[in-house]
Amino acid sequence: MTGSDATAQGVTAPDTVKILIAGGFGVGKTTMVGSVSEIVPLRTEEPLTMAGLGVDDLNGIEEKRATTVALDFGRITISQDLVLYLFGTPGQQRFWFMWNDLAIGALGAVVLVDVRRPESSFAAIDFFERRRIPFVIGVNGFHGLHPYAPEEIREALALPDGAQVLLCDARERGSCREVLTALIDQLIATTARANGHPARTS
Amino acid sequence: MNGGDTAGRLVRPFTLTGGRTRPDRGDFTLITMVIAVDPPPDGSTRLQPEHGRILRLCAEPIVVAELATRLDLPVSVVSIMLCDLLQAGRIVVQPPRPVSRTTDLELLQKVREGLDRL
Ligand SMILES: Nc1nc2c(ncn2[C@@H]2O[C@H](COP(=O)(O)OP(=O)(O)O)[C@@H](O)[C@H]2O)c(=O)[nH]1
Ligand SMILES: [Mg+2]
Protein backbone atom coordinates (compact mmCIF):
# COMPACT_ATOMS: atom_id res chain seq x y z
CA MET A 1 0.00 0.00 0.00
CA THR A 2 3.00 2.32 -0.13
CA GLY A 3 2.07 5.48 -1.96
CA SER A 4 -1.64 5.44 -1.29
CA ASP A 5 -1.26 7.56 1.80
CA ALA A 6 -1.56 11.27 1.17
CA THR A 7 1.30 12.30 3.43
CA ALA A 8 3.58 9.73 1.82
CA GLN A 9 2.97 11.48 -1.50
CA GLY A 10 3.53 14.92 -0.13
CA VAL A 11 -0.10 15.89 -0.65
CA THR A 12 -1.58 17.94 2.11
CA ALA A 13 -5.21 17.88 3.07
CA PRO A 14 -6.69 19.21 6.29
CA ASP A 15 -7.06 16.80 9.20
CA THR A 16 -10.66 15.82 9.86
CA VAL A 17 -12.56 15.21 13.09
CA LYS A 18 -16.23 14.75 13.82
CA ILE A 19 -18.90 15.23 16.44
CA LEU A 20 -22.24 13.42 16.36
CA ILE A 21 -25.56 15.14 16.90
CA ALA A 22 -27.98 12.49 18.12
CA GLY A 23 -31.47 12.24 19.55
CA GLY A 24 -34.96 11.15 18.57
CA PHE A 25 -36.84 12.01 15.43
CA GLY A 26 -37.70 15.69 15.15
CA VAL A 27 -35.66 16.91 18.14
CA GLY A 28 -33.77 19.41 16.01
CA LYS A 29 -30.65 17.56 14.87
CA THR A 30 -30.71 18.83 11.31
CA THR A 31 -31.59 22.29 12.57
CA MET A 32 -28.58 22.31 14.88
CA VAL A 33 -26.21 21.06 12.18
CA GLY A 34 -27.50 23.82 9.90
CA SER A 35 -27.11 26.51 12.54
CA VAL A 36 -23.38 26.02 12.95
CA SER A 37 -22.34 24.60 9.59
CA GLU A 38 -20.63 26.79 7.01
CA ILE A 39 -22.44 24.84 4.31
CA VAL A 40 -26.12 24.03 3.99
CA PRO A 41 -26.46 20.63 5.70
CA LEU A 42 -25.80 17.94 3.16
CA ARG A 43 -27.59 14.66 3.11
CA THR A 44 -26.48 11.26 2.00
CA GLU A 45 -28.72 8.25 1.65
CA GLU A 46 -27.46 4.89 2.71
CA PRO A 47 -29.34 1.77 1.61
CA LEU A 48 -29.93 -0.35 4.68
CA THR A 49 -29.05 -3.64 3.05
CA MET A 50 -25.70 -2.38 1.82
CA ALA A 51 -24.85 -0.94 5.19
CA GLY A 52 -24.63 -4.44 6.58
CA LEU A 53 -28.09 -5.13 7.91
CA GLY A 54 -29.31 -8.71 7.69
CA VAL A 55 -32.58 -9.40 5.90
CA ASP A 56 -34.20 -10.50 9.15
CA ASP A 57 -33.49 -7.14 10.71
CA LEU A 58 -35.63 -5.51 8.07
CA ASN A 59 -38.72 -7.20 9.49
CA GLY A 60 -39.14 -4.49 12.09
CA ILE A 61 -39.41 -1.83 9.45
CA GLU A 62 -43.04 -1.27 8.64
CA GLU A 63 -42.59 0.84 5.55
CA LYS A 64 -41.38 -1.14 2.60
CA ARG A 65 -40.05 2.04 1.10
CA ALA A 66 -37.91 2.79 4.11
CA THR A 67 -34.91 1.00 2.71
CA THR A 68 -32.53 3.89 2.98
CA VAL A 69 -31.39 5.89 5.93
CA ALA A 70 -30.59 9.57 5.65
CA LEU A 71 -27.58 11.11 7.24
CA ASP A 72 -27.14 14.89 7.56
CA PHE A 73 -23.85 16.52 7.89
CA GLY A 74 -22.29 19.94 8.11
CA ARG A 75 -18.82 21.37 8.23
CA ILE A 76 -16.88 23.85 10.35
CA THR A 77 -13.41 24.82 9.15
CA ILE A 78 -11.39 25.20 12.33
CA SER A 79 -8.16 26.23 10.64
CA GLN A 80 -6.30 25.69 7.41
CA ASP A 81 -5.31 22.25 8.56
CA LEU A 82 -8.30 21.10 10.60
CA VAL A 83 -11.95 20.62 9.65
CA LEU A 84 -14.73 19.57 12.02
CA TYR A 85 -17.69 17.64 10.61
CA LEU A 86 -21.02 17.34 12.36
CA PHE A 87 -23.20 14.34 11.68
CA GLY A 88 -26.87 14.29 12.52
CA THR A 89 -27.50 10.64 13.20
CA PRO A 90 -30.76 8.76 12.72
CA GLY A 91 -32.34 8.52 16.13
CA GLN A 92 -34.17 5.22 16.10
CA GLN A 93 -32.74 2.23 17.82
CA ARG A 94 -33.04 0.16 14.66
CA PHE A 95 -30.23 2.25 13.21
CA TRP A 96 -27.78 1.31 15.91
CA PHE A 97 -25.74 -0.70 13.45
CA MET A 98 -25.09 2.57 11.71
CA TRP A 99 -24.25 4.48 14.84
CA ASN A 100 -21.47 2.01 15.47
CA ASP A 101 -19.80 3.05 12.24
CA LEU A 102 -20.50 6.69 12.88
CA ALA A 103 -19.17 6.61 16.41
CA ILE A 104 -15.74 5.31 15.41
CA GLY A 105 -13.30 8.17 15.71
CA ALA A 106 -15.87 10.70 16.92
CA LEU A 107 -14.64 13.23 19.48
CA GLY A 108 -17.96 12.96 21.23
CA ALA A 109 -21.67 13.60 20.84
CA VAL A 110 -24.46 16.01 21.58
CA VAL A 111 -27.72 14.29 22.46
CA LEU A 112 -30.62 16.60 21.77
CA VAL A 113 -33.70 16.23 23.92
CA ASP A 114 -37.20 17.60 23.45
CA VAL A 115 -38.63 17.83 26.99
CA ARG A 116 -42.14 17.25 25.68
CA ARG A 117 -41.08 13.73 24.71
CA PRO A 118 -37.71 12.98 26.28
CA GLU A 119 -38.14 9.23 25.76
CA SER A 120 -37.39 9.72 22.08
CA SER A 121 -33.77 10.40 23.03
CA PHE A 122 -33.34 7.55 25.53
CA ALA A 123 -31.87 5.21 22.91
CA ALA A 124 -29.19 7.72 22.00
CA ILE A 125 -28.23 8.31 25.64
CA ASP A 126 -28.02 4.55 26.22
CA PHE A 127 -25.87 4.10 23.18
CA PHE A 128 -23.22 6.64 24.18
CA GLU A 129 -23.25 5.62 27.84
CA ARG A 130 -22.69 1.98 27.02
CA ARG A 131 -19.86 2.70 24.65
CA ARG A 132 -18.34 5.30 26.95
CA ILE A 133 -18.44 7.93 24.26
CA PRO A 134 -18.38 11.40 25.85
CA PHE A 135 -21.58 13.36 25.37
CA VAL A 136 -23.53 16.36 26.61
CA ILE A 137 -27.29 16.79 26.65
CA GLY A 138 -28.73 19.71 24.73
CA VAL A 139 -32.30 20.48 25.69
CA ASN A 140 -33.86 22.03 22.61
CA GLY A 141 -36.50 24.43 23.84
CA PHE A 142 -39.11 24.54 21.15
CA HIS A 143 -40.58 28.02 20.89
CA GLY A 144 -37.80 29.16 23.18
CA LEU A 145 -39.48 27.53 26.15
CA HIS A 146 -37.54 25.85 28.91
CA PRO A 147 -40.05 24.66 31.50
CA TYR A 148 -37.54 22.54 33.42
CA ALA A 149 -34.25 23.33 35.10
CA PRO A 150 -31.17 21.35 33.98
CA GLU A 151 -31.11 19.63 37.39
CA GLU A 152 -34.66 18.32 36.95
CA ILE A 153 -33.84 17.05 33.48
CA ARG A 154 -30.70 15.33 34.70
CA GLU A 155 -32.78 13.53 37.27
CA ALA A 156 -35.56 12.63 34.84
CA LEU A 157 -33.02 11.18 32.41
CA ALA A 158 -31.22 9.35 35.22
CA LEU A 159 -27.92 10.89 34.19
CA PRO A 160 -24.80 10.62 36.32
CA ASP A 161 -23.93 13.65 38.48
CA GLY A 162 -21.23 15.02 36.24
CA ALA A 163 -23.29 14.87 33.06
CA GLN A 164 -23.76 18.26 31.47
CA VAL A 165 -27.27 19.37 30.61
CA LEU A 166 -27.51 22.55 28.56
CA LEU A 167 -30.62 24.46 27.64
CA CYS A 168 -30.38 25.51 24.03
CA ASP A 169 -32.16 26.67 20.91
CA ALA A 170 -31.19 24.57 17.90
CA ARG A 171 -32.07 27.47 15.59
CA GLU A 172 -29.50 29.82 17.14
CA ARG A 173 -25.88 29.60 16.13
CA GLY A 174 -24.60 31.08 19.39
CA SER A 175 -26.65 28.66 21.43
CA CYS A 176 -25.45 25.64 19.43
CA ARG A 177 -21.89 26.85 19.71
CA GLU A 178 -22.24 26.91 23.50
CA VAL A 179 -23.36 23.30 23.50
CA LEU A 180 -20.44 22.22 21.31
CA THR A 181 -18.03 24.25 23.42
CA ALA A 182 -19.33 22.59 26.58
CA LEU A 183 -18.62 19.20 25.03
CA ILE A 184 -15.09 20.20 24.01
CA ASP A 185 -14.39 21.71 27.45
CA GLN A 186 -15.50 18.45 29.00
CA LEU A 187 -13.10 16.56 26.72
CA ILE A 188 -10.30 18.97 27.55
CA ALA A 189 -10.90 18.51 31.28
CA THR A 190 -10.93 14.72 30.98
CA THR A 191 -7.81 14.70 28.85
CA ALA A 192 -5.94 17.08 31.14
CA ARG A 193 -6.87 14.96 34.13
CA ALA A 194 -5.73 11.79 32.36
CA ASN A 195 -2.41 13.47 31.59
CA GLY A 196 -2.02 14.52 35.19
CA HIS A 197 -2.48 18.23 34.51
CA PRO A 198 -5.09 20.40 36.13
CA ALA A 199 -7.91 21.28 33.75
CA ARG A 200 -7.46 24.61 32.06
CA THR A 201 -10.53 25.98 30.40
CA SER A 202 -11.12 29.57 29.54
CA MET B 1 19.02 -8.24 21.27
CA ASN B 2 17.13 -9.44 18.27
CA GLY B 3 13.70 -9.42 19.85
CA GLY B 4 13.94 -5.70 20.64
CA ASP B 5 14.87 -4.93 17.05
CA THR B 6 11.91 -6.75 15.66
CA ALA B 7 9.55 -4.94 17.97
CA GLY B 8 11.13 -1.64 16.95
CA ARG B 9 10.53 -2.30 13.26
CA LEU B 10 6.95 -3.21 13.89
CA VAL B 11 6.27 0.04 15.62
CA ARG B 12 8.32 2.36 13.45
CA PRO B 13 6.15 2.90 10.34
CA PHE B 14 3.24 3.68 12.60
CA THR B 15 5.20 6.40 14.36
CA LEU B 16 6.44 7.83 11.07
CA THR B 17 2.89 8.48 9.91
CA GLY B 18 2.08 10.39 13.06
CA GLY B 19 0.22 7.51 14.64
CA ARG B 20 -1.90 6.99 11.57
CA THR B 21 -2.23 3.55 10.18
CA ARG B 22 -2.51 3.17 6.46
CA PRO B 23 -6.08 2.72 5.32
CA ASP B 24 -7.21 -0.67 4.29
CA ARG B 25 -8.53 -0.80 0.80
CA GLY B 26 -12.24 -0.32 1.22
CA ASP B 27 -11.78 1.31 4.56
CA PHE B 28 -13.07 4.72 3.64
CA THR B 29 -14.70 6.46 6.57
CA LEU B 30 -17.17 9.29 6.06
CA ILE B 31 -14.48 11.85 6.86
CA THR B 32 -11.56 10.26 5.04
CA MET B 33 -10.01 12.85 2.72
CA VAL B 34 -9.65 11.84 -0.90
CA ILE B 35 -7.32 13.62 -3.32
CA ALA B 36 -6.81 12.94 -7.04
CA VAL B 37 -3.26 12.16 -8.13
CA ASP B 38 -2.23 14.80 -10.62
CA PRO B 39 -0.79 14.06 -13.11
CA PRO B 40 -2.12 10.48 -13.31
CA PRO B 41 0.54 7.78 -13.01
CA ASP B 42 2.10 6.40 -16.23
CA GLY B 43 0.18 3.65 -17.95
CA SER B 44 -3.17 4.58 -16.40
CA THR B 45 -6.02 2.64 -17.88
CA ARG B 46 -9.19 4.24 -19.15
CA LEU B 47 -11.84 4.84 -16.55
CA GLN B 48 -15.58 4.57 -16.44
CA PRO B 49 -17.44 7.91 -16.56
CA GLU B 50 -18.36 7.74 -12.87
CA HIS B 51 -14.73 7.29 -11.93
CA GLY B 52 -13.89 10.30 -14.03
CA ARG B 53 -16.51 12.32 -12.19
CA ILE B 54 -15.00 11.34 -8.87
CA LEU B 55 -11.53 12.36 -10.01
CA ARG B 56 -12.78 15.77 -11.06
CA LEU B 57 -14.52 16.27 -7.72
CA CYS B 58 -11.42 15.35 -5.75
CA ALA B 59 -9.00 17.56 -7.65
CA GLU B 60 -9.10 19.44 -4.36
CA PRO B 61 -9.19 17.39 -1.13
CA ILE B 62 -12.74 16.28 -0.29
CA VAL B 63 -14.17 13.90 2.31
CA VAL B 64 -16.09 10.76 1.36
CA ALA B 65 -19.42 11.99 2.77
CA GLU B 66 -19.25 15.18 0.73
CA LEU B 67 -18.23 13.28 -2.37
CA ALA B 68 -21.23 10.97 -1.99
CA THR B 69 -23.55 13.95 -1.70
CA ARG B 70 -22.11 15.65 -4.77
CA LEU B 71 -22.40 12.43 -6.75
CA ASP B 72 -25.85 11.75 -5.30
CA LEU B 73 -24.81 8.19 -4.55
CA PRO B 74 -24.80 6.16 -1.33
CA VAL B 75 -21.55 6.24 0.61
CA SER B 76 -21.22 2.47 0.28
CA VAL B 77 -21.28 2.69 -3.52
CA VAL B 78 -18.84 5.57 -3.63
CA SER B 79 -16.47 3.65 -1.36
CA ILE B 80 -16.32 0.77 -3.81
CA MET B 81 -15.44 3.10 -6.67
CA LEU B 82 -12.85 4.79 -4.50
CA CYS B 83 -11.25 1.42 -3.90
CA ASP B 84 -10.88 0.98 -7.65
CA LEU B 85 -9.28 4.38 -7.98
CA LEU B 86 -6.97 3.74 -5.06
CA GLN B 87 -5.89 0.46 -6.57
CA ALA B 88 -5.24 2.19 -9.91
CA GLY B 89 -3.11 4.78 -8.16
CA ARG B 90 -5.40 7.60 -9.25
CA ILE B 91 -6.17 8.89 -5.76
CA VAL B 92 -4.45 9.20 -2.44
CA VAL B 93 -6.29 9.15 0.85
CA GLN B 94 -5.83 10.69 4.24
CA PRO B 95 -7.58 8.91 7.11
CA PRO B 96 -9.28 11.01 9.80
CA ARG B 97 -7.30 12.38 12.66
CA PRO B 98 -7.11 9.51 15.13
CA VAL B 99 -8.99 10.35 18.27
CA SER B 100 -7.42 9.35 21.51
CA ARG B 101 -9.34 10.06 24.66
CA THR B 102 -6.25 10.72 26.69
CA THR B 103 -3.55 12.47 24.73
CA ASP B 104 -4.59 15.02 22.22
CA LEU B 105 -5.05 18.14 24.29
CA GLU B 106 -3.61 20.28 21.54
CA LEU B 107 -6.20 19.10 19.02
CA LEU B 108 -9.03 19.75 21.45
CA GLN B 109 -7.77 23.24 22.22
CA LYS B 110 -7.61 23.97 18.51
CA VAL B 111 -11.21 22.87 18.07
CA ARG B 112 -12.17 25.00 21.07
CA GLU B 113 -10.55 28.10 19.57
CA GLY B 114 -12.18 27.39 16.21
CA LEU B 115 -15.60 27.26 17.85
CA ASP B 116 -14.92 30.56 19.63
CA ARG B 117 -14.35 32.18 16.24
CA LEU B 118 -17.60 30.81 14.87
N1 LIG C 1 -39.97 26.30 17.19
C1 LIG C 1 -38.88 25.56 17.05
N2 LIG C 1 -38.83 24.68 16.04
C2 LIG C 1 -37.72 23.92 15.91
C3 LIG C 1 -36.63 24.03 16.79
N3 LIG C 1 -35.70 23.13 16.42
C4 LIG C 1 -36.20 22.48 15.35
N4 LIG C 1 -37.43 22.95 15.03
C5 LIG C 1 -38.29 22.49 13.96
O1 LIG C 1 -38.67 21.15 14.29
C6 LIG C 1 -38.70 20.33 13.13
C7 LIG C 1 -37.77 19.15 13.28
O2 LIG C 1 -36.44 19.59 13.34
P1 LIG C 1 -35.25 18.80 12.64
O3 LIG C 1 -34.01 19.61 12.84
O4 LIG C 1 -35.60 18.44 11.25
O5 LIG C 1 -35.24 17.49 13.53
P2 LIG C 1 -34.39 16.14 13.35
O6 LIG C 1 -35.37 15.09 12.94
O7 LIG C 1 -33.86 15.86 14.71
O8 LIG C 1 -33.32 16.38 12.34
C8 LIG C 1 -38.33 21.24 11.97
O9 LIG C 1 -39.50 21.66 11.33
C9 LIG C 1 -37.61 22.39 12.63
O10 LIG C 1 -37.74 23.57 11.88
C10 LIG C 1 -36.71 25.00 17.86
O11 LIG C 1 -35.81 25.17 18.66
N5 LIG C 1 -37.86 25.71 17.93
MG1 LIG D 1 -33.03 15.41 10.52
Coordinates of C-alpha atoms and ligand atoms in Angstrom, one line a residue:
Chain A
M1 CA 0.0 0.0 0.0
T2 CA 3.0 2.3 -0.1
G3 CA 2.1 5.5 -2.0
S4 CA -1.6 5.4 -1.3
D5 CA -1.3 7.6 1.8
A6 CA -1.6 11.3 1.2
T7 CA 1.3 12.3 3.4
A8 CA 3.6 9.7 1.8
Q9 CA 3.0 11.5 -1.5
G10 CA 3.5 14.9 -0.1
V11 CA -0.1 15.9 -0.6
T12 CA -1.6 17.9 2.1
A13 CA -5.2 17.9 3.1
P14 CA -6.7 19.2 6.3
D15 CA -7.1 16.8 9.2
T16 CA -10.7 15.8 9.9
V17 CA -12.6 15.2 13.1
K18 CA -16.2 14.7 13.8
I19 CA -18.9 15.2 16.4
L20 CA -22.2 13.4 16.4
I21 CA -25.6 15.1 16.9
A22 CA -28.0 12.5 18.1
G23 CA -31.5 12.2 19.6
G24 CA -35.0 11.1 18.6
F25 CA -36.8 12.0 15.4
G26 CA -37.7 15.7 15.2
V27 CA -35.7 16.9 18.1
G28 CA -33.8 19.4 16.0
K29 CA -30.6 17.6 14.9
T30 CA -30.7 18.8 11.3
T31 CA -31.6 22.3 12.6
M32 CA -28.6 22.3 14.9
V33 CA -26.2 21.1 12.2
G34 CA -27.5 23.8 9.9
S35 CA -27.1 26.5 12.5
V36 CA -23.4 26.0 12.9
S37 CA -22.3 24.6 9.6
E38 CA -20.6 26.8 7.0
I39 CA -22.4 24.8 4.3
V40 CA -26.1 24.0 4.0
P41 CA -26.5 20.6 5.7
L42 CA -25.8 17.9 3.2
R43 CA -27.6 14.7 3.1
T44 CA -26.5 11.3 2.0
E45 CA -28.7 8.3 1.6
E46 CA -27.5 4.9 2.7
P47 CA -29.3 1.8 1.6
L48 CA -29.9 -0.4 4.7
T49 CA -29.0 -3.6 3.1
M50 CA -25.7 -2.4 1.8
A51 CA -24.9 -0.9 5.2
G52 CA -24.6 -4.4 6.6
L53 CA -28.1 -5.1 7.9
G54 CA -29.3 -8.7 7.7
V55 CA -32.6 -9.4 5.9
D56 CA -34.2 -10.5 9.1
D57 CA -33.5 -7.1 10.7
L58 CA -35.6 -5.5 8.1
N59 CA -38.7 -7.2 9.5
G60 CA -39.1 -4.5 12.1
I61 CA -39.4 -1.8 9.5
E62 CA -43.0 -1.3 8.6
E63 CA -42.6 0.8 5.6
K64 CA -41.4 -1.1 2.6
R65 CA -40.1 2.0 1.1
A66 CA -37.9 2.8 4.1
T67 CA -34.9 1.0 2.7
T68 CA -32.5 3.9 3.0
V69 CA -31.4 5.9 5.9
A70 CA -30.6 9.6 5.6
L71 CA -27.6 11.1 7.2
D72 CA -27.1 14.9 7.6
F73 CA -23.8 16.5 7.9
G74 CA -22.3 19.9 8.1
R75 CA -18.8 21.4 8.2
I76 CA -16.9 23.9 10.3
T77 CA -13.4 24.8 9.1
I78 CA -11.4 25.2 12.3
S79 CA -8.2 26.2 10.6
Q80 CA -6.3 25.7 7.4
D81 CA -5.3 22.2 8.6
L82 CA -8.3 21.1 10.6
V83 CA -11.9 20.6 9.7
L84 CA -14.7 19.6 12.0
Y85 CA -17.7 17.6 10.6
L86 CA -21.0 17.3 12.4
F87 CA -23.2 14.3 11.7
G88 CA -26.9 14.3 12.5
T89 CA -27.5 10.6 13.2
P90 CA -30.8 8.8 12.7
G91 CA -32.3 8.5 16.1
Q92 CA -34.2 5.2 16.1
Q93 CA -32.7 2.2 17.8
R94 CA -33.0 0.2 14.7
F95 CA -30.2 2.2 13.2
W96 CA -27.8 1.3 15.9
F97 CA -25.7 -0.7 13.4
M98 CA -25.1 2.6 11.7
W99 CA -24.3 4.5 14.8
N100 CA -21.5 2.0 15.5
D101 CA -19.8 3.1 12.2
L102 CA -20.5 6.7 12.9
A103 CA -19.2 6.6 16.4
I104 CA -15.7 5.3 15.4
G105 CA -13.3 8.2 15.7
A106 CA -15.9 10.7 16.9
L107 CA -14.6 13.2 19.5
G108 CA -18.0 13.0 21.2
A109 CA -21.7 13.6 20.8
V110 CA -24.5 16.0 21.6
V111 CA -27.7 14.3 22.5
L112 CA -30.6 16.6 21.8
V113 CA -33.7 16.2 23.9
D114 CA -37.2 17.6 23.5
V115 CA -38.6 17.8 27.0
R116 CA -42.1 17.3 25.7
R117 CA -41.1 13.7 24.7
P118 CA -37.7 13.0 26.3
E119 CA -38.1 9.2 25.8
S120 CA -37.4 9.7 22.1
S121 CA -33.8 10.4 23.0
F122 CA -33.3 7.5 25.5
A123 CA -31.9 5.2 22.9
A124 CA -29.2 7.7 22.0
I125 CA -28.2 8.3 25.6
D126 CA -28.0 4.6 26.2
F127 CA -25.9 4.1 23.2
F128 CA -23.2 6.6 24.2
E129 CA -23.3 5.6 27.8
R130 CA -22.7 2.0 27.0
R131 CA -19.9 2.7 24.6
R132 CA -18.3 5.3 26.9
I133 CA -18.4 7.9 24.3
P134 CA -18.4 11.4 25.9
F135 CA -21.6 13.4 25.4
V136 CA -23.5 16.4 26.6
I137 CA -27.3 16.8 26.6
G138 CA -28.7 19.7 24.7
V139 CA -32.3 20.5 25.7
N140 CA -33.9 22.0 22.6
G141 CA -36.5 24.4 23.8
F142 CA -39.1 24.5 21.2
H143 CA -40.6 28.0 20.9
G144 CA -37.8 29.2 23.2
L145 CA -39.5 27.5 26.1
H146 CA -37.5 25.9 28.9
P147 CA -40.0 24.7 31.5
Y148 CA -37.5 22.5 33.4
A149 CA -34.2 23.3 35.1
P150 CA -31.2 21.3 34.0
E151 CA -31.1 19.6 37.4
E152 CA -34.7 18.3 36.9
I153 CA -33.8 17.1 33.5
R154 CA -30.7 15.3 34.7
E155 CA -32.8 13.5 37.3
A156 CA -35.6 12.6 34.8
L157 CA -33.0 11.2 32.4
A158 CA -31.2 9.4 35.2
L159 CA -27.9 10.9 34.2
P160 CA -24.8 10.6 36.3
D161 CA -23.9 13.7 38.5
G162 CA -21.2 15.0 36.2
A163 CA -23.3 14.9 33.1
Q164 CA -23.8 18.3 31.5
V165 CA -27.3 19.4 30.6
L166 CA -27.5 22.6 28.6
L167 CA -30.6 24.5 27.6
C168 CA -30.4 25.5 24.0
D169 CA -32.2 26.7 20.9
A170 CA -31.2 24.6 17.9
R171 CA -32.1 27.5 15.6
E172 CA -29.5 29.8 17.1
R173 CA -25.9 29.6 16.1
G174 CA -24.6 31.1 19.4
S175 CA -26.7 28.7 21.4
C176 CA -25.5 25.6 19.4
R177 CA -21.9 26.9 19.7
E178 CA -22.2 26.9 23.5
V179 CA -23.4 23.3 23.5
L180 CA -20.4 22.2 21.3
T181 CA -18.0 24.3 23.4
A182 CA -19.3 22.6 26.6
L183 CA -18.6 19.2 25.0
I184 CA -15.1 20.2 24.0
D185 CA -14.4 21.7 27.4
Q186 CA -15.5 18.4 29.0
L187 CA -13.1 16.6 26.7
I188 CA -10.3 19.0 27.6
A189 CA -10.9 18.5 31.3
T190 CA -10.9 14.7 31.0
T191 CA -7.8 14.7 28.9
A192 CA -5.9 17.1 31.1
R193 CA -6.9 15.0 34.1
A194 CA -5.7 11.8 32.4
N195 CA -2.4 13.5 31.6
G196 CA -2.0 14.5 35.2
H197 CA -2.5 18.2 34.5
P198 CA -5.1 20.4 36.1
A199 CA -7.9 21.3 33.8
R200 CA -7.5 24.6 32.1
T201 CA -10.5 26.0 30.4
S202 CA -11.1 29.6 29.5
Chain B
M1 CA 19.0 -8.2 21.3
N2 CA 17.1 -9.4 18.3
G3 CA 13.7 -9.4 19.9
G4 CA 13.9 -5.7 20.6
D5 CA 14.9 -4.9 17.0
T6 CA 11.9 -6.7 15.7
A7 CA 9.5 -4.9 18.0
G8 CA 11.1 -1.6 16.9
R9 CA 10.5 -2.3 13.3
L10 CA 7.0 -3.2 13.9
V11 CA 6.3 0.0 15.6
R12 CA 8.3 2.4 13.5
P13 CA 6.1 2.9 10.3
F14 CA 3.2 3.7 12.6
T15 CA 5.2 6.4 14.4
L16 CA 6.4 7.8 11.1
T17 CA 2.9 8.5 9.9
G18 CA 2.1 10.4 13.1
G19 CA 0.2 7.5 14.6
R20 CA -1.9 7.0 11.6
T21 CA -2.2 3.6 10.2
R22 CA -2.5 3.2 6.5
P23 CA -6.1 2.7 5.3
D24 CA -7.2 -0.7 4.3
R25 CA -8.5 -0.8 0.8
G26 CA -12.2 -0.3 1.2
D27 CA -11.8 1.3 4.6
F28 CA -13.1 4.7 3.6
T29 CA -14.7 6.5 6.6
L30 CA -17.2 9.3 6.1
I31 CA -14.5 11.8 6.9
T32 CA -11.6 10.3 5.0
M33 CA -10.0 12.8 2.7
V34 CA -9.7 11.8 -0.9
I35 CA -7.3 13.6 -3.3
A36 CA -6.8 12.9 -7.0
V37 CA -3.3 12.2 -8.1
D38 CA -2.2 14.8 -10.6
P39 CA -0.8 14.1 -13.1
P40 CA -2.1 10.5 -13.3
P41 CA 0.5 7.8 -13.0
D42 CA 2.1 6.4 -16.2
G43 CA 0.2 3.6 -18.0
S44 CA -3.2 4.6 -16.4
T45 CA -6.0 2.6 -17.9
R46 CA -9.2 4.2 -19.2
L47 CA -11.8 4.8 -16.5
Q48 CA -15.6 4.6 -16.4
P49 CA -17.4 7.9 -16.6
E50 CA -18.4 7.7 -12.9
H51 CA -14.7 7.3 -11.9
G52 CA -13.9 10.3 -14.0
R53 CA -16.5 12.3 -12.2
I54 CA -15.0 11.3 -8.9
L55 CA -11.5 12.4 -10.0
R56 CA -12.8 15.8 -11.1
L57 CA -14.5 16.3 -7.7
C58 CA -11.4 15.4 -5.7
A59 CA -9.0 17.6 -7.7
E60 CA -9.1 19.4 -4.4
P61 CA -9.2 17.4 -1.1
I62 CA -12.7 16.3 -0.3
V63 CA -14.2 13.9 2.3
V64 CA -16.1 10.8 1.4
A65 CA -19.4 12.0 2.8
E66 CA -19.2 15.2 0.7
L67 CA -18.2 13.3 -2.4
A68 CA -21.2 11.0 -2.0
T69 CA -23.5 14.0 -1.7
R70 CA -22.1 15.6 -4.8
L71 CA -22.4 12.4 -6.7
D72 CA -25.8 11.8 -5.3
L73 CA -24.8 8.2 -4.6
P74 CA -24.8 6.2 -1.3
V75 CA -21.5 6.2 0.6
S76 CA -21.2 2.5 0.3
V77 CA -21.3 2.7 -3.5
V78 CA -18.8 5.6 -3.6
S79 CA -16.5 3.7 -1.4
I80 CA -16.3 0.8 -3.8
M81 CA -15.4 3.1 -6.7
L82 CA -12.8 4.8 -4.5
C83 CA -11.2 1.4 -3.9
D84 CA -10.9 1.0 -7.6
L85 CA -9.3 4.4 -8.0
L86 CA -7.0 3.7 -5.1
Q87 CA -5.9 0.5 -6.6
A88 CA -5.2 2.2 -9.9
G89 CA -3.1 4.8 -8.2
R90 CA -5.4 7.6 -9.2
I91 CA -6.2 8.9 -5.8
V92 CA -4.5 9.2 -2.4
V93 CA -6.3 9.1 0.8
Q94 CA -5.8 10.7 4.2
P95 CA -7.6 8.9 7.1
P96 CA -9.3 11.0 9.8
R97 CA -7.3 12.4 12.7
P98 CA -7.1 9.5 15.1
V99 CA -9.0 10.3 18.3
S100 CA -7.4 9.4 21.5
R101 CA -9.3 10.1 24.7
T102 CA -6.3 10.7 26.7
T103 CA -3.5 12.5 24.7
D104 CA -4.6 15.0 22.2
L105 CA -5.1 18.1 24.3
E106 CA -3.6 20.3 21.5
L107 CA -6.2 19.1 19.0
L108 CA -9.0 19.8 21.4
Q109 CA -7.8 23.2 22.2
K110 CA -7.6 24.0 18.5
V111 CA -11.2 22.9 18.1
R112 CA -12.2 25.0 21.1
E113 CA -10.5 28.1 19.6
G114 CA -12.2 27.4 16.2
L115 CA -15.6 27.3 17.9
D116 CA -14.9 30.6 19.6
R117 CA -14.4 32.2 16.2
L118 CA -17.6 30.8 14.9
Ligands
LIG1 N1 -40.0 26.3 17.2 C1 -38.9 25.6 17.1 N2 -38.8 24.7 16.0 C2 -37.7 23.9 15.9 C3 -36.6 24.0 16.8 N3 -35.7 23.1 16.4 C4 -36.2 22.5 15.4 N4 -37.4 22.9 15.0 C5 -38.3 22.5 14.0 O1 -38.7 21.1 14.3 C6 -38.7 20.3 13.1 C7 -37.8 19.2 13.3 O2 -36.4 19.6 13.3 P1 -35.2 18.8 12.6 O3 -34.0 19.6 12.8 O4 -35.6 18.4 11.2 O5 -35.2 17.5 13.5 P2 -34.4 16.1 13.4 O6 -35.4 15.1 12.9 O7 -33.9 15.9 14.7 O8 -33.3 16.4 12.3 C8 -38.3 21.2 12.0 O9 -39.5 21.7 11.3 C9 -37.6 22.4 12.6 O10 -37.7 23.6 11.9 C10 -36.7 25.0 17.9 O11 -35.8 25.2 18.7 N5 -37.9 25.7 17.9
MG2 MG -33.0 15.4 10.5

